[in-house]
Structures are given as C-alpha cells and as structure tokens.
XYZ file of C-alpha atoms in Angstrom:
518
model
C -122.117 31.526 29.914
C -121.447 29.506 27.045
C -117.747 31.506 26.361
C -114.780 29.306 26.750
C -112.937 30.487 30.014
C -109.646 31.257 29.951
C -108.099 30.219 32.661
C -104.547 30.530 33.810
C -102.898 27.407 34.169
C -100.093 28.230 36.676
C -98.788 26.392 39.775
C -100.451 27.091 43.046
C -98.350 28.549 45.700
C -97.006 26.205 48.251
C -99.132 27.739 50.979
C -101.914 26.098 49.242
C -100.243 22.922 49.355
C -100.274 23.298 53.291
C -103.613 24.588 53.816
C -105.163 21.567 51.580
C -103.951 18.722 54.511
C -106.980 20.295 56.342
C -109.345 18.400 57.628
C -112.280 18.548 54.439
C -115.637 18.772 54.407
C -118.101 17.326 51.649
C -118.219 15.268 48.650
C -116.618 14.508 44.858
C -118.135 15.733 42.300
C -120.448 13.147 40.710
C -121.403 14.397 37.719
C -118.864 14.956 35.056
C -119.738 16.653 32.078
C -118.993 16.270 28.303
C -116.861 18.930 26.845
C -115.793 18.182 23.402
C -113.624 19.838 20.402
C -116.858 19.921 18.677
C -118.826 21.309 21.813
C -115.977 24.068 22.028
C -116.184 24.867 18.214
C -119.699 25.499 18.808
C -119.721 27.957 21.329
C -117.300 29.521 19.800
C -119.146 30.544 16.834
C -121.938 31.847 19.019
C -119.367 33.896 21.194
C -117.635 36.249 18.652
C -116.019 38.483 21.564
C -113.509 35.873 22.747
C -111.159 34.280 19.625
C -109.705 31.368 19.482
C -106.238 32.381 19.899
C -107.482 34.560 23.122
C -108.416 31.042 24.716
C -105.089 29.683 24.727
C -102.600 31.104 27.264
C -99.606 31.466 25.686
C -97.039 28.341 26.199
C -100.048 25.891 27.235
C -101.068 23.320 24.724
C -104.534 21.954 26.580
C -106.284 24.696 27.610
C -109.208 24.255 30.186
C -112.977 25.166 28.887
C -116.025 26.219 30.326
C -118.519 23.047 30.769
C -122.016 23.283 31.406
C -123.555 20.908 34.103
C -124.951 17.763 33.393
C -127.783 16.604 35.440
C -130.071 13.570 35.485
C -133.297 13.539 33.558
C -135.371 13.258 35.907
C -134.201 16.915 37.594
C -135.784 19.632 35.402
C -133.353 21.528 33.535
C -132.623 25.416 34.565
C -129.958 26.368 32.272
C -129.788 26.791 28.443
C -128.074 24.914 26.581
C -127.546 22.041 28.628
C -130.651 19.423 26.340
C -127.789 20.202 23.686
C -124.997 19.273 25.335
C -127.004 16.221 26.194
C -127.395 15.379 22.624
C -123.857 15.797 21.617
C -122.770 13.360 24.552
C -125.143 10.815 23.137
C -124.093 11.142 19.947
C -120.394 11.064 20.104
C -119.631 7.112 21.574
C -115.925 7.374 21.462
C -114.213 6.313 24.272
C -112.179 8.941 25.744
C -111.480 9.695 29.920
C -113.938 12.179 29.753
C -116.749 9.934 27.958
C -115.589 7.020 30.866
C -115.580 9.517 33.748
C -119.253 11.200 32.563
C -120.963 8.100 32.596
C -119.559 6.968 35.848
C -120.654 10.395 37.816
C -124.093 10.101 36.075
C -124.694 6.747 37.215
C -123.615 8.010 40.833
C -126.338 10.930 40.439
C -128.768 7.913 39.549
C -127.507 6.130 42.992
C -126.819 3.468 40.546
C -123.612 1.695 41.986
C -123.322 -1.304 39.770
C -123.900 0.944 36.739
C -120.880 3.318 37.790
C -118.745 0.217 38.541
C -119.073 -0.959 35.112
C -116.810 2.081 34.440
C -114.418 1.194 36.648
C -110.981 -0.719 36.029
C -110.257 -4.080 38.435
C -107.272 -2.371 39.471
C -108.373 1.120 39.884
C -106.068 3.304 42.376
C -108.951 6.353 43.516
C -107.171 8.467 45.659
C -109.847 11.140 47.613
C -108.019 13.598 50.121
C -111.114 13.140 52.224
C -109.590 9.778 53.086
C -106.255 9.067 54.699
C -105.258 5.995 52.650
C -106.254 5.561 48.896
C -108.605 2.617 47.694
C -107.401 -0.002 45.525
C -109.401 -2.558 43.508
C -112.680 -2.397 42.814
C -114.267 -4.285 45.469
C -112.810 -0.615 47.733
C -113.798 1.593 44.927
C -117.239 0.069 45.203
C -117.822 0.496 49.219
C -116.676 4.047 48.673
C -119.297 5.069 46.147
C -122.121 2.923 48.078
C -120.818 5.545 51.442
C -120.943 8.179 48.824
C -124.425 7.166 47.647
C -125.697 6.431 51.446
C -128.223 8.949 52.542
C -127.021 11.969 50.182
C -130.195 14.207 48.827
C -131.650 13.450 45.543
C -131.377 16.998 45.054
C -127.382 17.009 45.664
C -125.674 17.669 42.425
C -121.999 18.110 41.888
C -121.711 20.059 39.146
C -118.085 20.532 36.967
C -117.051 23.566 35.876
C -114.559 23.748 34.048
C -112.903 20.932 32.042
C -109.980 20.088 29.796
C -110.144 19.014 26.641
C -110.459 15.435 27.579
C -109.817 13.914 24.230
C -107.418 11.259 25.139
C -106.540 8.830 28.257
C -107.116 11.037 30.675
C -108.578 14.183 31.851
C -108.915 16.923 34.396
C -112.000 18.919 35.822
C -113.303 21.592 38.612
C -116.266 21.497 39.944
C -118.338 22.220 43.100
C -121.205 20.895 45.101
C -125.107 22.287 44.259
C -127.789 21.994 46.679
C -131.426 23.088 45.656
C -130.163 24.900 42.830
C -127.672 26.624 45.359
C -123.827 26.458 45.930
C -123.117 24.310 48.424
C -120.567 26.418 50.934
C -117.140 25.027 51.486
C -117.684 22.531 48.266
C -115.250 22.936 45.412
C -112.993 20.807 44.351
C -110.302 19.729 41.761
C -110.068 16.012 40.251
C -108.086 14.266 37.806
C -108.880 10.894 36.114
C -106.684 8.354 33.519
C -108.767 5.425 31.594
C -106.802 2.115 30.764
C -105.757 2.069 27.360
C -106.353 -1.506 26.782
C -110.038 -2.010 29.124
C -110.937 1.348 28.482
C -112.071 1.720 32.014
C -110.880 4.605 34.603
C -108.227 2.994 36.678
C -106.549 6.162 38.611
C -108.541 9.045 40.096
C -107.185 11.780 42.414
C -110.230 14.024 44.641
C -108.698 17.333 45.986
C -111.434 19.050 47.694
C -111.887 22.564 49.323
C -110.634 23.233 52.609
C -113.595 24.432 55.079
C -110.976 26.197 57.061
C -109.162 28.800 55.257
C -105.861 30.468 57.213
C -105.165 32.877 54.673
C -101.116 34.381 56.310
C -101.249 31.896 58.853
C -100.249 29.502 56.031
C -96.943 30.853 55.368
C -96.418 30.979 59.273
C -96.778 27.346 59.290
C -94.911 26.296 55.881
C -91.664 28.173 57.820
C -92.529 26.073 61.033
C -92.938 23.024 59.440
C -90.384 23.194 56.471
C -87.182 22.461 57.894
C -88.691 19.278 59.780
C -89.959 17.928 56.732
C -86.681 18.574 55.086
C -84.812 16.412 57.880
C -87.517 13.642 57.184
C -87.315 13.183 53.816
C -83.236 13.366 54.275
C -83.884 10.306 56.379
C -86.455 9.143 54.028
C -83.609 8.585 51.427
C -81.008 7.454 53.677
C -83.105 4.698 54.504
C -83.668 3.274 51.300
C -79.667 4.281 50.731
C -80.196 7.152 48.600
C -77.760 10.450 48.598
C -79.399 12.132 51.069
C -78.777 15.559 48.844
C -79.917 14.179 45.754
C -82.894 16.279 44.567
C -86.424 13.905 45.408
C -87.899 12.243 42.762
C -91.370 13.296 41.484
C -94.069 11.590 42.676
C -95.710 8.846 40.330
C -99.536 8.679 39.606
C -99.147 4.911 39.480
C -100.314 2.194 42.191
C -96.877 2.111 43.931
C -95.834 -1.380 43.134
C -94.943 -3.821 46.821
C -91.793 -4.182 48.085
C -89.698 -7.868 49.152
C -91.931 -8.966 51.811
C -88.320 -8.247 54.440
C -88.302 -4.620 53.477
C -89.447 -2.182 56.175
C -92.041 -0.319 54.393
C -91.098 3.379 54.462
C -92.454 6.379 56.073
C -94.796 8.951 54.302
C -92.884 12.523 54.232
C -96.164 13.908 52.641
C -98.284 12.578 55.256
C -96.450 13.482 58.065
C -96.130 16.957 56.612
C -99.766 17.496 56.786
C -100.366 16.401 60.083
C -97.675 18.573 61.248
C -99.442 21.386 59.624
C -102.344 20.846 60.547
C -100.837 20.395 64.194
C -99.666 23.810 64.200
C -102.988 24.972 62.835
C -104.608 23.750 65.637
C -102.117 25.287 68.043
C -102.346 28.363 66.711
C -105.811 28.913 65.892
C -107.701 27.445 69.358
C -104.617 28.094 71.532
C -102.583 30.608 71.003
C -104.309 33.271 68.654
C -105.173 36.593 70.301
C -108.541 37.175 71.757
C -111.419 37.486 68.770
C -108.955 36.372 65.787
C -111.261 35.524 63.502
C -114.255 35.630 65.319
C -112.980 33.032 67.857
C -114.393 33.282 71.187
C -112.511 33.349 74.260
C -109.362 33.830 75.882
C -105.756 31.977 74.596
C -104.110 29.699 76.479
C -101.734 32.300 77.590
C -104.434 34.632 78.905
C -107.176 32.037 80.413
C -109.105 33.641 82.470
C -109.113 32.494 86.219
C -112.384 31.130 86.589
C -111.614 29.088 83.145
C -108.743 27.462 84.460
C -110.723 26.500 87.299
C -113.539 24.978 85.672
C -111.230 23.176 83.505
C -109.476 21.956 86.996
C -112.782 20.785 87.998
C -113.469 19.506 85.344
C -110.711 16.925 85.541
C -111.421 16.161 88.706
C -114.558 14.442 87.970
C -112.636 12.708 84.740
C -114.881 9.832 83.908
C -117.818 10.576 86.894
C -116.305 8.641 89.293
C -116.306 11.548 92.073
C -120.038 11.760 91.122
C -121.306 8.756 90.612
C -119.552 7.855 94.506
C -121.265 10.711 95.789
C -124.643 9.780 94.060
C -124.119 6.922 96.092
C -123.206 8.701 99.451
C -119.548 7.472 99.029
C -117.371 10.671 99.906
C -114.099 8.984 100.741
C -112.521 11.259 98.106
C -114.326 13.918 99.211
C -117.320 15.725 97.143
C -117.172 16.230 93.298
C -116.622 19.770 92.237
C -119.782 21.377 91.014
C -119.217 21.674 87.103
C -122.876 22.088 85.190
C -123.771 18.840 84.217
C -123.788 19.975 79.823
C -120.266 20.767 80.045
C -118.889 17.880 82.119
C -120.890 15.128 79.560
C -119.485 16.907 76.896
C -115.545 16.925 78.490
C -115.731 13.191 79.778
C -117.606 12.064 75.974
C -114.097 13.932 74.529
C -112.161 11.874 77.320
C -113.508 8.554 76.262
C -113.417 9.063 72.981
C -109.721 9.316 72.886
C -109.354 6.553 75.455
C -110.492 4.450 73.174
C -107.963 5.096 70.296
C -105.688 3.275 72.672
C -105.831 -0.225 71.330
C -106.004 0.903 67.821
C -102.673 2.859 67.904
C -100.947 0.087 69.722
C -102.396 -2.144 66.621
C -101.666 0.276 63.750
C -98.396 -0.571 61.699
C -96.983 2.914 61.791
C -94.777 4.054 64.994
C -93.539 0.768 66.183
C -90.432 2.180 67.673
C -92.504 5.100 68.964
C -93.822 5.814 72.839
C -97.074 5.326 71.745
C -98.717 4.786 75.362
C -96.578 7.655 77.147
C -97.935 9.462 73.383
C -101.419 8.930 74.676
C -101.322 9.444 78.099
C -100.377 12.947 77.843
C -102.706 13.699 75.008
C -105.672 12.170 77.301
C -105.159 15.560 79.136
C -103.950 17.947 76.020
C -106.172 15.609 73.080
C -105.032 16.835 69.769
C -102.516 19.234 70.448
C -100.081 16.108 71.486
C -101.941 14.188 69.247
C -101.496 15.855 65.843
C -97.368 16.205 66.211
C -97.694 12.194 67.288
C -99.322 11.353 64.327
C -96.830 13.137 62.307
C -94.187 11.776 63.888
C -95.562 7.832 63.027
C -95.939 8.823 59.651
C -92.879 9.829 58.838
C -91.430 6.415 60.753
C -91.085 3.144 58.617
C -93.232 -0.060 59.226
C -90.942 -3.135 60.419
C -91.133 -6.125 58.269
C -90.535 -8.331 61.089
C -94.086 -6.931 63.020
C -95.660 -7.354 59.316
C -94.354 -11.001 59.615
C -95.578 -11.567 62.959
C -99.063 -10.280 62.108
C -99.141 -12.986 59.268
C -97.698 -15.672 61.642
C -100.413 -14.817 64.018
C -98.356 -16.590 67.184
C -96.339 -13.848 68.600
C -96.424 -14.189 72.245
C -97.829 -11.029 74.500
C -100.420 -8.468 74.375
C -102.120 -9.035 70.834
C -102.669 -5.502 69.785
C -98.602 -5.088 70.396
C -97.697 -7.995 69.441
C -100.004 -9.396 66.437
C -101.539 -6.386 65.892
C -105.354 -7.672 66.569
C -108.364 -7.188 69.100
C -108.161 -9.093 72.249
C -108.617 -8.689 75.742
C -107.504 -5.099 75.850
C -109.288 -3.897 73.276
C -112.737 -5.369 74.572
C -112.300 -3.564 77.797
C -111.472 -0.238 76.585
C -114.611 -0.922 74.110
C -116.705 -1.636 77.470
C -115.707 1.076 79.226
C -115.747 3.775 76.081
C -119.632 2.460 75.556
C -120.129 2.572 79.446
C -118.924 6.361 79.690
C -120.172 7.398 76.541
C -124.040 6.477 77.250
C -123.271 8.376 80.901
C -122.011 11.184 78.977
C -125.088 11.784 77.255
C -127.486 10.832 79.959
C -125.325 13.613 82.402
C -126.087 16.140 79.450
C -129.156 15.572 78.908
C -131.027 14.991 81.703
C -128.748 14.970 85.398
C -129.045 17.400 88.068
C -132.479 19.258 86.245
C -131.714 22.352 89.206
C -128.273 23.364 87.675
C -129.697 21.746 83.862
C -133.259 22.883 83.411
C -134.958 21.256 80.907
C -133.561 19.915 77.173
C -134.201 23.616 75.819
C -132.343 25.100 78.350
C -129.428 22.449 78.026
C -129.638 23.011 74.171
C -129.083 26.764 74.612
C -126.433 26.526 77.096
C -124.543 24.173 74.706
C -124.730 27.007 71.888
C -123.319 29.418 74.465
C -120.892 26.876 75.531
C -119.257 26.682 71.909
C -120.163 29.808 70.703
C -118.379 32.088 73.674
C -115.918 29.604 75.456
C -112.786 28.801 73.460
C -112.240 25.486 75.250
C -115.643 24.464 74.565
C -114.929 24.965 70.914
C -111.700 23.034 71.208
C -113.715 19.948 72.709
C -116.140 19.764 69.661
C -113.131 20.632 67.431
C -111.562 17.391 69.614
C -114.256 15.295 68.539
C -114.470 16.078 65.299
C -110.820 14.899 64.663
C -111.317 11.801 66.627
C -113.789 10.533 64.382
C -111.291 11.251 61.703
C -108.440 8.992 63.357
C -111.269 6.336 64.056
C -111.742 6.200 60.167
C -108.201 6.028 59.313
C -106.651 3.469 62.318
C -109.735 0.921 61.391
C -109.058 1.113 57.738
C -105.678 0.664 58.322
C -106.145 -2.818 60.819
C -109.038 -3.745 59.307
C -109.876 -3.708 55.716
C -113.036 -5.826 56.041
C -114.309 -3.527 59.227
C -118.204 -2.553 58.580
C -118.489 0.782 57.044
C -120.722 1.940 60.367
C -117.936 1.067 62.445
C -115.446 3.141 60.585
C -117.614 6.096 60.376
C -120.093 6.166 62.906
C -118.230 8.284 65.663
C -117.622 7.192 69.065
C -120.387 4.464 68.929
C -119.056 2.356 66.186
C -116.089 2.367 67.506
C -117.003 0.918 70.771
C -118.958 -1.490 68.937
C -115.560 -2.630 66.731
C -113.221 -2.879 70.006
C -116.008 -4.870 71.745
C -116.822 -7.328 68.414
C-alpha cells in the first residue's frame, strides 16, 4: 500500500516487557529503507482517502509512516513503487540517521562488511537483545555483522516496515525477516538508531526482536512472581551505590555507560536479572508444571509423571556418563549391570549432562557471582539443568563484581585455582574440556549407532527421536536444555574472553570443548 499508516504510538504493556527477555530467534533487519518528507508528500497526493491531519495521532509530533522495502539490485523487484523510491534515495544525499542507517543495511544485503563499516562510528554502542552483553567499538560491531553475514541466504531479506520520519540524528523502524518472497515466522522486530552529529556516522543502535515463544496470560502470572524480587534488588541496587533506597529510579540512558574508579565494585544488572528470573519461571511453568496438553505440550507435569517416566529417568541417571555401560561392555559388573535405557535417549540425556558439566570452569571464571555458591549452584543443576540454572543466573546478575577480583585478574599472580582465582583457563578447565569432548563424541556414537537390536538402523533412530520430543515432555525439556546451554556458552565466553574465536562462542557443545581444552 502506498497510504501512510497510522499507527498508534502508545506504551506497550509491561507484560511485553517480560515476555521480550525470551530466548530470540533470528536476525536484524538489514535493509533499512528511505522514507522521506518528500516520499510521504508523494503518496499522499496519490492516496486521497487518508488526510494529512488523519495521519497524525493526536498529541504525537513524529508520526511513524508506511515504508516500502528496499532490496538489492540484483533481486528482481516484486512490488510497485519501490524503482521510485530508489530514485528518491539517490537523489536526496543529505545526511540524516535514516540516510546513514539505509546504506549500512544495504551494504549488509550486499554481504559487503567493509562497506557497512564505513557507516559506522569508532565508538559505536549496538545493543541486539539476541546477545547478552552489547558491542562496543567497531572492531565488535564488525565481528557481529561478519556472524550476521556468515552463511545467511542470498535470498534473506529483512525488510522495514514502517519508519519514522527520520529527518534528524536519529531514527526508529519495524521491520521483519523475508524469505523467498515469504514472511519469515517468528521474525519481527523493532530497532532504533542515533548518527554522531559531528562524524555523521551511526554510533548507538538498539535490536529488539520477536519472541518465538509467546505466553500470552502466563505473562502477567510471571510479572506478579517476579515483581516484588526485582523490587528488593533494585532497593539494594541503590543502597549500594548510597542512594535513598525509595527514591524513584532514574531512567535509563541510551549512552555508552561511562567506567567507574578502577576500586569501585561494578554493580549488578536489575534488568538482567529480571529477565532471567522470568524466563526462569517460564521454564518452570511451561515444561514442568503446566497441565497435561497446555499448549500442545506433550506429556505429563512434574506433579503427575507417570510411573514408568520416573523410572526411565531413574535409569537414566544411573548410567550418567556410560560408565555402568561402558564396564559392562567390558565384562566389568562390580556395580552390577546398567539399566536397559534405549540407546537414542540415553546419548541424548548424557550429551545434556556434559554439556552443562562443562559450564563449570566458565562460571567459576565469569566476574558476576563472586560471593555466590557457584559449585553447590551447579551441582544441583547437573541433575535439575535449567530449572536451578535460570534463578542462579538471576541471582549473579543482580550481584556486583568485586574490584579487588578485577584487580587480581589484571595482576595475573593470585595464588590458587586460576579460574577462581585469576579468572583464566588452566588445569581445570582442560580436563573438563577433555572429558566434555570425550562424552560428547560417545554421546553421539551411543545414538547413532550402539546396541542396533534395541536401535535399528539411523531411520529408525531418527523416528524414535521425533517421537521422543514430540510425545515425552522430558525429552522436550532436554532439547529445550540444550538449546539454552548454547546460549550461556555464548554469553560466559564473551564475557572471559573478548578475543575468543567466533566458532568457539557459537558452535554448541563442540566449540566449547575446543575453548576449555585451547
């Protein structure tokens, strides 16, 4: 349509706020089109129907506008209008966010990463939701949009939809994800972007994408549950940098936060620990405690396993890591013979296992939750995974970073274990690496090809594993597991190592055994 949208500009409801800590899945939008005064003028005299008065809600002085998609040349064009939006872009060379941001996002649809770089401000703050910590500078900036660039179709286009007026220093857009001239599902999004008035060059972006899991009342459910121990946090939050604890919290700035003296704890993030507590409940709710067939889920709650569930689960355990197997493979039975558990869902279970064992070293590294019993933390979760391991989380980001184990890191002599006490690899961390890689290629090898009698062949295994996720709720809450591990992985690297290879970040499982052993 080439109307001008209106679109009410009202704040979101603070069960949206909740929901959007979810984990995310896809992109930003890299394509960012031009949507001028003199773009909007002309549409308007084509679209007699809407006036311009009906385009501006009442009490809003930047009203947003309907853009059409920009693509790159070289895919053919599908919409009208869009070669003369093309020409008005070209011919219009005034700086502006939206001019800055537009050329960026095309170069990005080009793969070009130098040529979107070249938009890009030396001390650029680009904040994506996707990621747990922002990325500042442009030497961050730039290995994010050569992961972004990595392996995406050429046919992937992320296409804005509406824009504001994007005149000045900065500007905001919606957009969503288009594959094959199709929506992508789960990929909308929200971004806003401020140029440098002096280089002329973007140097803040924010990235809010689209949920994939949507929990509709169960929001509200977990905004009550959550809300009075975020209060108490940020209470302490103030306190601690000797604040009035009921003074009303100031907004939050757009700016790079600036450092603190070098003997200043650095404080805790009431933000961040709120999401991870909601998304803790979330995952309590949702794979353990909602009522048989909520939502399509399959299987039985926690608090109506069946029998023969709880049993395999028992069994399960018992062969934690193969080591009841792999003695009996070997005619040891000193501990007596392993429980028979088909060998699909016992790779899958001790793959989980290990991949969590290996966070280990990385949480004892991590700056966050010094004062915290991070091994007791982990222990327990190696049995319960992310359902200790989500209200942990929360807990170390709400707590403040000592100075003195920020000094000690930078001293590099601390005495005792070095992931406690220096905060780097060392012996530790090499041997859970070892034996993460060991049980991680027997995982696969067990699921794939051991004991062919209770197996069958790789069809059959496939097709038992779609069953196995698809109609057993604990199943579902392994791959779920997984899934989040590889999330943590991303975010403890970044956080210990800046100058980590990109495949050991976000490879799962495998490049972090590969880190740990390096």
């Amino acid at each position: 349509s080439t109307s001008i949208g209106q679109v009410p500009l009202r704040r979101t409801h603070a069960a949206r706020m909740s929901v959007s800590f979810a984990v995310s899945a896809c992109a930003r939008p890299a394509v960012a089109a031009r949507c001028t005064r003199a773009t909007a003028a002309r549409r308007a005299a084509t679209s007699p129907s809407v006036t311009p008065s009906s385009r501006r809600p009442a009490g809003v002085g930047t009203p947003l506008m309907r853009c059409s998609p920009l693509r790159p040349s070289t895919v053919p064009s599908r919409r009208p209008g869009r070669h003369a939006v093309r020409a008005a872009a070209a011919a219009n060379t005034e700086v502006t966010a939206e001019s800055v941001v537009r050329g960026m996002y095309d170069a990005i649809n080009r793969r070009d990463v130098e040529a979107a770089l070249a938009f890009v401000d030396d001390d650029i703050l680009y904040e994506d939701f996707n990621f747990p910590v922002p990325f500042k500078g442009k030497e961050r900036v730039r290995k994010l949009f050569e992961e972004s660039c990595d392996g995406i179709p050429d046919d992937m286009l992320f296409i804005v939809d509406e824009c504001t007026d994007g005149g000045g220093l900065s500007v905001g857009m919606t957009w969503y994800v288009e594959l094959e001239g199709e929506p992508f599902p789960n990929a909308r999004g929200a971004s806003f972007y401020r140029i440098d008035p002096t280089s002329g060059k973007l140097v803040y972006a924010r990235d809010v994408v689209e949920p994939p899991f949507k929990l509709g009342d169960v929001s509200f459910s977990i905004i009550r549950a959550v809300g009075p121990a975020v209060k108490a946090q940020l209470r302490r939050a103030r306190e601690a940098r000797g604040g009035d604890a009921e003074a009303a919290p100031k907004p939050a700035s757009i700016d790079p936060p600036s450092a603190g003296a070098s003997g200043d704890d650095e404080p805790g993030d009431a933000v961040a620990a709120a999401g991870l507590y909601a998304l803790g409940a979330a995952y309590w709710f949702v794979l353990l405690l909602s009522p048989p067939g909520w939502q399509g889920l399959p299987g039985e709650p926690a608090w109506a396993v069946a029998p023969e569930t709880l049993a395999e689960v028992v069994a399960e355990s018992t062969d934690f890591f193969f080591v009841l197997p792999a003695l009996n493979k070997f005619g040891i039975d000193v501990l007596g013979p392993a429980p028979a558990v088909h060998p699909v869902t016992l790779g899958v279970f001790n793959f989980a296992e290990a991949f969590i064992f290996m966070l280990l070293p990385l949480m004892l590294m991590t700056r966050k939750g010094r004062d915290l019993p991070t091994v007791k933390a982990w222990s327990v979760a190696m049995f319960l995974t992310n359902a200790l391991m989500l209200p942990y989380l929360g807990a170390r980001a709400s707590e403040p970073a000592p100075a003195a184990w920020r000094e000690a890191k930078a001293d590099g002599t601390a005495a005792g274990i070095a992931e406690v006490a220096r905060g780097e690899k060392g012996l530790l961390s090499r041997a859970f690496g070892v034996v993460g890689l060991g049980v991680g290629v027997l995982s696969v090898y067990w699921a794939l090809f051991e004991d062919p009698a209770a197996g069958g062949d790789l069809a059959a295994r496939g097709e038992y594993l779609r069953r196995l996720v698809t109609e057993d709720r604990v199943s579902l809450a392994f791959v779920v597991d997984i899934a989040l591990f590889s999330v943590w992985q991303a975010w403890f690297i970044g956080e210990v190592d800046e100058e980590a290879p990109a495949a050991c970040r976000f490879v799962p499982y495998w490049g972090l055994a590969a880190w740990l052993m390096l």
